[in-house]
Each structure stands twice: as C-alpha cells, then as structure tokens.
C-alpha positions as MATLAB code, in Angstrom:
seq = 'GSPADRILSAEITTDISFALHDDAEPESRRIKLVRFQMNPEKFWGPKARHTEAPKAKQDSTKRKQQNQSTQAIAAADDALTVAEGVEAVDLDAKKKPKTE';
ca = [
      56.915   81.805   39.410;
      59.444   82.771   41.962;
      58.725   82.385   45.679;
      59.026   86.174   46.079;
      56.228   86.778   43.518;
      53.919   84.407   45.393;
      54.622   86.083   48.754;
      54.136   89.634   47.412;
      51.001   88.803   45.370;
      49.156   87.339   48.384;
      46.501   89.487   50.051;
      47.300   90.967   53.481;
      45.190   89.191   56.084;
      46.320   91.047   59.219;
      45.464   94.549   60.368;
      48.647   96.580   60.963;
      48.721   99.800   63.010;
      51.732  102.137   63.015;
      50.448  104.205   65.925;
      52.808  104.628   68.911;
      52.083  102.044   71.597;
      51.703  103.187   75.212;
      54.475  100.867   76.440;
      56.911  101.908   73.681;
      58.507  104.591   75.865;
      59.743  103.127   79.173;
      59.264  104.833   82.527;
      63.024  105.469   82.845;
      63.042  107.568   79.696;
      59.984  109.516   80.850;
      61.773  110.622   84.035;
      64.920  111.489   82.006;
      67.234  108.718   83.268;
      70.228  108.073   81.024;
      70.652  104.650   79.501;
      74.455  104.610   79.745;
      75.878  106.199   82.886;
      78.746  108.694   82.812;
      82.278  107.435   83.458;
      83.149  107.876   87.153;
      86.811  108.850   86.461;
      88.957  109.845   83.524;
      90.666  106.440   83.196;
      88.000  104.219   84.719;
      88.719  100.937   82.954;
      90.384   97.806   84.295;
      93.268   98.556   86.626;
      96.073   96.535   88.169;
      95.071   93.626   90.329;
      94.982   94.323   94.067;
      97.708   92.634   96.089;
      99.082   92.760   99.626;
     102.589   93.401   98.263;
     103.168   97.042   99.322;
     103.259   96.166  103.046;
     105.622   93.221  102.505;
     107.759   95.348  100.224;
     108.281   97.946  102.956;
     109.356   95.259  105.422;
     111.817   93.739  102.982;
     113.177   97.194  102.158;
     113.778   97.868  105.849;
     115.523   94.517  106.229;
     117.678   95.227  103.199;
     118.645   98.633  104.561;
     119.503   97.175  107.942;
     121.596   94.470  106.333;
     123.352   96.979  104.082;
     124.423   99.115  107.036;
     125.993   96.138  108.825;
     127.665   95.002  105.624;
     128.937   98.530  105.003;
     130.404   98.722  108.510;
     132.079   95.330  108.140;
     133.472   96.304  104.734;
     134.751   99.610  106.119;
     136.460   97.804  109.023;
     138.079   95.328  106.644;
     139.252   98.143  104.384;
     140.670  100.041  107.361;
     142.653   97.073  108.666;
     144.024   96.288  105.211;
     144.931   99.942  104.608;
     146.813  100.196  107.911;
     148.519   96.867  107.433;
     147.253   95.680  110.791;
     145.903   92.188  111.212;
     142.549   91.673  112.847;
     142.989   91.130  116.570;
     141.140   88.348  118.343;
     139.615   89.791  121.520;
     139.599   86.417  123.289;
     143.359   86.116  122.698;
     144.016   89.345  124.604;
     142.113   88.150  127.659;
     143.967   84.863  127.990;
     147.686   84.945  128.639;
     149.671   82.881  126.234;
     151.435   79.951  127.825;
     154.355   78.695  125.792;
];
C-alpha cells in the first residue's frame, strides 16, 4: 500500500502521442532568427548615468583659469614690491596735492 503503488498500478485512460506537433517549431526558428541577439558592442552593459556636467565643468574651468591669472598677477605684483622694498603707491594720492 503506498500511494506510489496505487498510482503506478492504475490503467492508463488517456491516449498519448509523441509525434511532433505542427506548432512545436515557431515561425521565427523556421526563418532562422536567433533567440538571443548578438551584443552590439564589446562592453555593452550598464554604463555611467548621463548628466549635463561636462558643459558646466568647462565653464567652471574657464572661470578658474581666469581667476588664477588675475591672482597670479596680483601675487607677482606683491612679490615685486616686497622684493624692491617699495611700498604700494596710491594713485589717487599722486593726483591730489597734499595740503599740510
């Protein structure tokens, strides 16, 4: 009495055919289409997320370069005046005569 003995000892009541069915081979396989397409590129998987950063980065780089040149000029002027031992001269003071 096991359940398996009862299942296997029962008579088969259905007619089973192992012939190939007409719809077993799909139309795509008949016309030689591939099921999995080829990779479009060598490294075709997920890539970095698209951003608008490169344009903004160029602008900020230009601004930084512009700022660096003015800072470099100012630093060079300061270094020159210190090296010569000359104080910075106020241009407005030269234009106005001193009244003492």
